[in-house]
Coordinates of C-alpha atoms and ligand atoms in Angstrom, one line a residue:
M261 CA 14.4 15.3 -28.9
H262 CA 13.6 17.7 -26.1
Y263 CA 10.6 17.0 -23.8
D264 CA 8.3 19.2 -21.8
Y265 CA 8.5 16.7 -18.9
L266 CA 11.0 14.1 -17.7
I267 CA 9.0 11.8 -15.4
V268 CA 11.1 9.7 -13.1
G269 CA 9.2 6.6 -12.1
A270 CA 6.6 4.6 -14.0
G271 CA 4.4 3.9 -11.0
L272 CA 0.9 5.4 -10.6
Y273 CA 2.0 8.9 -9.9
G274 CA 4.3 9.0 -12.9
A275 CA 1.8 7.2 -15.2
V276 CA -1.1 9.6 -14.3
F277 CA 1.1 12.6 -14.7
A278 CA 2.4 11.4 -18.1
H279 CA -1.1 10.6 -19.3
E280 CA -2.4 14.0 -18.4
A281 CA 0.6 15.8 -20.0
K282 CA 0.1 13.9 -23.2
A283 CA -3.6 14.6 -23.2
A284 CA -2.8 18.3 -22.9
G285 CA -0.5 18.1 -25.9
K286 CA 2.7 18.1 -24.0
S287 CA 5.6 15.7 -24.5
A288 CA 6.9 13.5 -21.8
L289 CA 9.7 10.9 -21.3
V290 CA 9.1 8.4 -18.5
V291 CA 12.2 6.7 -17.1
D292 CA 12.3 3.9 -14.5
R293 CA 15.2 2.1 -12.9
R294 CA 13.4 -1.2 -13.0
D295 CA 12.8 -3.4 -16.1
H296 CA 9.1 -3.0 -15.9
I297 CA 6.4 -0.3 -15.6
A298 CA 3.8 0.1 -12.9
G299 CA 6.1 0.5 -9.9
N300 CA 5.0 -1.4 -6.8
V301 CA 1.5 -2.1 -8.3
Y302 CA 3.2 -4.3 -10.9
T303 CA 1.5 -7.6 -11.5
E304 CA 2.8 -10.5 -13.6
R305 CA 1.0 -13.5 -14.9
V306 CA 2.0 -16.9 -13.6
E307 CA -0.2 -20.0 -14.5
G308 CA -3.1 -17.6 -15.4
I309 CA -2.8 -15.8 -12.0
H310 CA -2.0 -12.1 -11.7
V311 CA 0.7 -12.1 -9.1
H312 CA 1.1 -8.9 -7.1
R313 CA 4.8 -8.9 -7.1
Y314 CA 5.3 -6.1 -4.6
G315 CA 2.5 -7.0 -2.3
A316 CA -1.3 -7.0 -2.3
H317 CA -2.9 -3.9 -3.9
I318 CA -6.6 -3.6 -3.4
F319 CA -8.0 -0.5 -5.0
H320 CA -10.5 1.3 -2.8
T321 CA -11.7 4.9 -2.8
N322 CA -14.4 7.3 -1.8
N323 CA -13.4 9.6 -4.5
R324 CA -15.8 9.5 -7.4
R325 CA -13.4 11.4 -9.6
V326 CA -10.5 8.9 -9.0
W327 CA -12.9 5.9 -9.5
D328 CA -14.1 7.3 -12.8
Y329 CA -10.6 8.0 -13.8
V330 CA -9.2 4.5 -13.2
N331 CA -12.2 2.9 -14.8
R332 CA -11.1 4.6 -18.1
F333 CA -8.1 2.3 -18.1
A334 CA -9.4 -0.9 -16.6
E335 CA -12.6 -2.7 -15.7
F336 CA -12.7 -3.5 -12.0
N337 CA -14.0 -6.8 -10.5
R338 CA -16.1 -6.9 -7.4
F339 CA -13.3 -8.1 -5.0
T340 CA -13.8 -7.0 -1.4
N341 CA -10.9 -7.2 1.0
S342 CA -11.7 -9.5 3.9
P343 CA -8.5 -10.5 5.5
V344 CA -8.3 -13.2 8.2
A345 CA -6.0 -13.0 11.2
N346 CA -4.3 -16.1 12.3
Y347 CA -3.1 -15.9 16.0
K348 CA -1.5 -19.2 17.0
G349 CA -4.0 -21.1 14.9
E350 CA -7.0 -19.2 16.1
L351 CA -8.7 -17.5 13.1
Y352 CA -10.4 -14.1 13.5
S353 CA -12.3 -12.0 11.0
L354 CA -11.0 -8.5 10.1
P355 CA -11.6 -5.7 10.4
F356 CA -12.8 -5.7 14.0
N357 CA -16.5 -6.6 13.8
M358 CA -19.1 -8.9 15.4
Y359 CA -17.4 -12.0 14.1
T360 CA -14.2 -10.9 15.7
F361 CA -15.9 -10.0 19.0
N362 CA -17.8 -13.3 19.1
R363 CA -14.6 -15.3 18.6
M364 CA -12.7 -13.2 21.1
W365 CA -15.3 -12.9 23.9
G366 CA -18.2 -15.1 23.0
V367 CA -20.5 -12.2 22.8
A368 CA -23.5 -12.6 20.4
T369 CA -25.2 -9.3 20.1
P370 CA -24.1 -5.7 19.4
E371 CA -25.2 -4.7 22.8
Q372 CA -23.0 -7.3 24.5
A373 CA -20.1 -6.4 22.3
A374 CA -20.5 -2.7 23.0
A375 CA -20.5 -3.4 26.7
K376 CA -17.3 -5.5 26.4
L377 CA -15.6 -2.8 24.3
A378 CA -16.6 -0.1 26.7
E379 CA -15.1 -2.0 29.6
Q380 CA -11.9 -2.7 27.7
R381 CA -11.5 0.8 26.3
A382 CA -11.8 2.4 29.8
E383 CA -8.2 1.5 30.3
I384 CA -7.2 4.6 28.3
T385 CA -8.4 8.0 29.5
G386 CA -7.5 11.1 27.6
E387 CA -6.1 11.5 24.1
P388 CA -4.1 8.5 22.8
R389 CA -0.5 9.5 22.4
N390 CA 0.8 6.6 20.4
L391 CA -0.4 3.5 18.4
E392 CA -0.7 1.3 21.5
E393 CA -3.0 3.7 23.3
Q394 CA -4.9 4.4 20.2
A395 CA -5.5 0.7 19.6
I396 CA -6.6 0.0 23.2
S397 CA -8.9 3.0 23.1
L398 CA -10.4 1.6 19.9
V399 CA -10.8 -2.1 20.7
G400 CA -9.4 -2.8 24.1
R401 CA -6.4 -4.8 25.4
D402 CA -7.5 -8.4 24.4
I403 CA -7.7 -7.5 20.7
Y404 CA -4.7 -5.3 20.9
E405 CA -2.6 -8.2 22.4
K406 CA -3.7 -10.9 20.0
L407 CA -4.4 -9.1 16.7
I408 CA -2.5 -5.8 16.7
K409 CA 0.6 -5.7 18.8
G410 CA 2.6 -8.6 17.1
Y411 CA 1.6 -7.7 13.6
T412 CA 2.3 -4.0 14.0
E413 CA 5.7 -4.6 15.6
K414 CA 6.7 -7.0 12.8
Q415 CA 5.5 -4.7 10.1
W416 CA 7.1 -1.6 11.5
G417 CA 10.0 -3.1 13.5
R418 CA 9.2 -0.6 16.2
D419 CA 7.4 -0.8 19.6
C420 CA 3.8 0.2 19.4
R421 CA 4.4 2.9 21.9
D422 CA 6.9 4.5 19.5
L423 CA 4.5 4.5 16.5
P424 CA 2.1 7.3 15.5
A425 CA -1.6 6.7 16.3
F426 CA -2.8 7.5 12.8
I427 CA -1.6 4.1 11.4
I428 CA -4.2 2.2 13.2
K429 CA -7.0 4.7 12.6
R430 CA -7.5 3.3 9.1
L431 CA -8.9 0.1 10.5
P432 CA -12.7 0.1 11.0
V433 CA -14.4 -1.1 14.2
R434 CA -18.0 -2.2 13.6
L435 CA -20.9 -3.6 15.6
T436 CA -22.1 -5.4 12.5
F437 CA -21.2 -8.7 10.7
D438 CA -19.3 -6.9 8.0
N439 CA -15.9 -8.3 7.0
N440 CA -15.2 -5.6 4.4
Y441 CA -11.8 -4.2 5.5
F442 CA -12.3 -0.8 3.9
N443 CA -14.8 1.9 4.5
A444 CA -14.9 2.9 0.8
R445 CA -17.7 3.4 -1.7
F446 CA -15.7 1.8 -4.5
Q447 CA -13.5 -1.2 -4.4
G448 CA -12.0 -3.8 -6.7
I449 CA -9.1 -5.2 -8.6
P450 CA -8.4 -4.3 -12.3
I451 CA -9.4 -7.2 -14.5
G452 CA -6.2 -8.2 -16.4
G453 CA -3.9 -6.9 -13.8
Y454 CA -2.5 -3.5 -12.7
T455 CA 0.3 -3.7 -15.2
R456 CA -2.2 -3.6 -18.1
M457 CA -4.0 -0.7 -16.5
V458 CA -0.8 1.3 -16.1
A459 CA 0.3 0.3 -19.7
R460 CA -3.0 1.9 -20.9
M461 CA -2.2 5.1 -19.0
L462 CA 1.2 5.2 -20.7
E463 CA -0.1 4.5 -24.2
G464 CA 1.6 6.8 -26.6
V465 CA 4.2 7.9 -24.0
E466 CA 7.9 7.2 -24.5
V467 CA 9.2 5.0 -21.6
R468 CA 12.8 4.0 -21.0
L469 CA 13.2 1.1 -18.6
G470 CA 16.3 0.1 -16.8
C471 CA 17.3 3.8 -16.7
D472 CA 18.6 5.0 -13.3
Y473 CA 17.8 8.7 -13.1
L474 CA 20.1 9.6 -10.2
A475 CA 23.0 7.8 -11.9
H476 CA 22.6 9.9 -15.1
K477 CA 21.0 13.0 -13.7
P478 CA 22.8 15.8 -15.7
E479 CA 22.2 14.1 -19.1
L480 CA 18.6 13.3 -18.3
D481 CA 17.8 16.7 -16.8
A482 CA 19.0 18.3 -20.0
L483 CA 16.3 16.5 -22.0
A484 CA 13.3 18.3 -20.5
D485 CA 12.1 21.6 -19.2
L486 CA 10.7 20.1 -16.0
V487 CA 11.3 17.0 -13.9
V488 CA 8.6 15.0 -12.1
Y489 CA 10.5 12.9 -9.5
T490 CA 8.7 10.1 -7.8
G491 CA 11.7 8.4 -6.1
P492 CA 12.7 8.8 -2.5
I493 CA 13.1 12.5 -1.7
D494 CA 16.2 12.0 0.4
A495 CA 18.0 10.0 -2.3
Y496 CA 17.3 13.0 -4.7
F497 CA 19.5 15.1 -2.5
G498 CA 22.1 12.4 -1.9
S499 CA 20.8 12.0 1.6
C500 CA 22.8 15.1 2.5
L501 CA 20.8 15.7 5.7
G502 CA 21.0 12.0 6.7
P503 CA 18.8 9.2 5.4
L504 CA 15.0 9.1 6.0
E505 CA 13.9 5.7 7.3
Y506 CA 11.7 3.3 5.2
R507 CA 10.3 -0.1 5.7
S508 CA 11.0 -2.7 3.1
V509 CA 9.3 -6.0 2.4
R510 CA 10.7 -9.3 1.1
F511 CA 8.5 -11.8 -0.6
E512 CA 8.9 -15.6 -0.8
T513 CA 6.7 -16.5 -3.6
E514 CA 5.8 -20.2 -4.4
L515 CA 3.8 -21.9 -7.1
L516 CA 2.0 -24.7 -5.4
D517 CA 0.4 -27.7 -7.2
M518 CA -2.9 -27.5 -5.3
P519 CA -6.0 -25.5 -6.0
N520 CA -6.5 -23.9 -2.6
F521 CA -3.8 -23.1 0.0
Q522 CA -5.6 -20.9 2.5
G523 CA -9.1 -20.1 1.1
N524 CA -8.6 -16.3 1.1
A525 CA -6.5 -13.7 -0.6
A526 CA -4.9 -12.4 2.7
V527 CA -4.1 -14.1 6.0
N528 CA -2.4 -12.0 8.6
Y529 CA -0.1 -13.7 11.1
T530 CA -0.5 -11.6 14.1
D531 CA 1.6 -13.6 16.5
R532 CA 5.0 -12.0 17.0
K533 CA 6.8 -15.3 16.8
M534 CA 5.7 -16.1 13.2
P535 CA 8.5 -14.6 11.0
W536 CA 6.2 -13.4 8.2
T537 CA 3.5 -10.8 8.6
R538 CA 1.0 -12.2 6.1
I539 CA 0.5 -14.7 3.3
I540 CA -1.1 -13.6 0.1
E541 CA -2.8 -16.2 -2.1
H542 CA -3.0 -14.2 -5.4
K543 CA -5.7 -16.2 -7.2
W544 CA -8.4 -15.1 -4.8
F545 CA -8.1 -11.5 -5.9
E546 CA -9.8 -12.9 -9.0
F547 CA -12.0 -15.5 -7.4
G548 CA -9.7 -18.4 -8.3
K549 CA -10.5 -18.1 -12.0
D550 CA -8.6 -17.1 -15.2
E551 CA -9.9 -14.4 -17.5
A552 CA -12.0 -17.0 -19.4
G553 CA -13.7 -17.9 -16.1
N554 CA -12.0 -21.3 -15.7
D555 CA -11.0 -22.6 -12.3
L556 CA -7.2 -22.6 -11.9
P557 CA -5.7 -25.9 -10.8
K558 CA -2.6 -24.4 -9.2
T559 CA -2.0 -21.5 -6.8
V560 CA 0.7 -18.9 -6.1
I561 CA 1.4 -17.7 -2.6
S562 CA 3.7 -15.0 -1.2
R563 CA 4.9 -14.9 2.3
E564 CA 5.7 -11.4 3.3
Y565 CA 8.6 -10.4 5.6
S566 CA 9.0 -6.9 6.8
S567 CA 12.4 -5.4 7.3
E568 CA 14.2 -2.1 7.9
W569 CA 15.1 -0.6 4.6
K570 CA 18.8 -0.4 3.7
P571 CA 20.6 0.7 0.6
G572 CA 19.9 -1.7 -2.3
D573 CA 16.5 -2.7 -1.0
E574 CA 13.2 -1.4 -2.4
P575 CA 11.6 1.2 -0.1
Y576 CA 7.9 0.5 0.5
Y577 CA 6.6 2.4 3.5
P578 CA 7.8 5.8 4.9
V579 CA 8.1 5.7 8.6
N580 CA 5.9 8.6 9.5
D581 CA 7.1 9.1 13.1
E582 CA 8.2 12.4 14.6
K583 CA 11.9 12.0 14.0
N584 CA 11.4 11.2 10.3
G585 CA 8.7 13.8 9.9
A586 CA 11.0 16.5 11.1
L587 CA 13.8 15.3 8.8
Y588 CA 11.3 15.2 5.9
Q589 CA 10.4 18.8 6.5
K590 CA 14.0 19.8 6.0
Y591 CA 14.2 17.9 2.7
R592 CA 10.9 19.5 1.8
A593 CA 12.5 22.9 2.3
L594 CA 15.3 21.8 -0.1
A595 CA 12.7 20.6 -2.6
D596 CA 11.0 24.0 -2.5
G597 CA 14.3 25.5 -3.7
E598 CA 14.1 23.4 -6.9
P599 CA 11.7 25.2 -9.1
K600 CA 12.2 22.8 -12.0
V601 CA 11.3 19.7 -10.1
I602 CA 8.0 18.3 -8.9
F603 CA 8.3 15.8 -6.1
G604 CA 5.3 13.4 -6.0
G605 CA 4.0 10.1 -4.7
R606 CA 4.6 7.9 -1.7
L607 CA 8.4 8.2 -1.8
G608 CA 8.6 11.7 -3.3
E609 CA 6.3 13.1 -0.6
Y610 CA 7.3 10.6 2.1
K611 CA 3.6 9.9 2.8
Y612 CA 1.8 6.6 3.6
Y613 CA -0.5 7.3 0.6
D614 CA -3.0 4.7 -0.7
M615 CA -3.3 4.2 -4.5
D616 CA -6.3 6.5 -4.8
Q617 CA -4.6 9.3 -2.9
V618 CA -1.6 9.0 -5.2
I619 CA -3.8 9.3 -8.2
A620 CA -5.7 12.3 -6.8
A621 CA -2.4 14.0 -5.9
A622 CA -1.1 13.4 -9.4
L623 CA -4.3 14.7 -11.0
D624 CA -4.3 17.8 -8.9
R625 CA -0.6 18.5 -9.4
S626 CA -0.6 17.9 -13.2
A627 CA -3.8 20.0 -13.6
A628 CA -2.1 22.9 -11.7
E629 CA 1.1 22.5 -13.7
L630 CA -0.6 22.1 -17.1
A631 CA -2.8 25.2 -16.5
R632 CA 0.3 27.4 -16.1
Ligands
LIG860 N1 -3.0 -4.0 11.6 C1 -2.9 -4.9 12.7 N2 -3.3 -6.1 12.6 C2 -3.8 -6.6 11.4 C3 -3.8 -5.7 10.3 C4 -3.4 -4.4 10.4 O1 -2.5 -4.5 13.8 O2 -4.1 -7.8 11.3 C5 -2.5 -2.6 11.8 C6 -1.0 -2.5 11.8 O3 -0.7 -1.4 12.7 C7 -0.7 -2.0 10.4 C8 -1.9 -1.1 10.1 O4 -3.0 -1.8 10.8 O5 0.5 -1.3 10.3 C9 -2.3 -1.1 8.6 O6 -2.3 -2.4 8.1 P1 -2.6 -2.7 6.6 O7 -2.4 -4.2 6.5 O8 -4.0 -2.2 6.3 O9 -1.5 -1.9 5.8 P2 -0.9 -2.1 4.4 O10 0.4 -2.8 4.6 O11 -1.9 -3.0 3.6 O12 -0.7 -0.8 3.8

């Protein structure tokens, strides 16, 4: 059998591309190195709980087209992300809002909070040049020291002065009592889990799991006219220009015989000395209930540890600093010389994409490709 498309990676980018290709009457073969579909949004059921095996994924978007699209494959619940920060046992609301400012400074009104913020922000004059300056110019030094510095340095393994400012810009700062972490019109978790949603996208598409594309490239390339590659772009080229850097994450997941461990889906540990960055308690993504609406007697938690990616680990986050950005541009130039390959997704484009951005990118690219 010969296919129109060989799609490498059964994550969101690959699944959306495959779905669109099939809908346009084209044939596609999806291959994935892992033994399951859905890439890093993969969820698996444990004791009635959908466990986010590769870390918390909370779908949020302002893009009506993307929201309508995902709702074709899953019904979404009304989950709203409201993480709590734990700094040496002090608990703070996130994102930075009136609850946070009250706990930090004892201020009770927006006017008092604004005055305190203005006083603290004054430390930075001029355009912030890195994450530390950006953070202080957003929320001041007190919040930076307790809620940002330790967490960020653990997550990225780099000093805040060596990280790009944009990473922190995704966090809202509000003078209201609003704990919704995201500024997004639409938000939720697919009922039944992400794996089921991706399985529906892939309905009718041939998928080969446990199939390592780079290890069998010539044979697999021969099967299709065009390749859609969603793995790491540097690995595609055998890291011939040197490796791009990634952050990896390790999870220690436990099933606990208690109904409630931390009372929230996500608790961030913002003190540098705590070895994990956050603990996820998966049942709270679905309000502690199974699909029939019954309370669940047990709970599953995952402690998340950040580490520098090394061969053999799963890459999670591109490190979008200047050095890696420049190296990526060189790989990008090599990619432009491969007319029969589309590079897509967080790893293929080396971009800190959210899920909705990945879907939008896959819809745009597949539409352009399929219209040719
Ligand atoms: N961040 C922080 N403290 C927190 C949560 C987030 O300083 O308690 C900063 C940190 O720099 C992090 C960025 O915000 O890298 C984005 O964090 P988020 O948890 O939203 O990213 P995710 O890992 O979920 O993509």
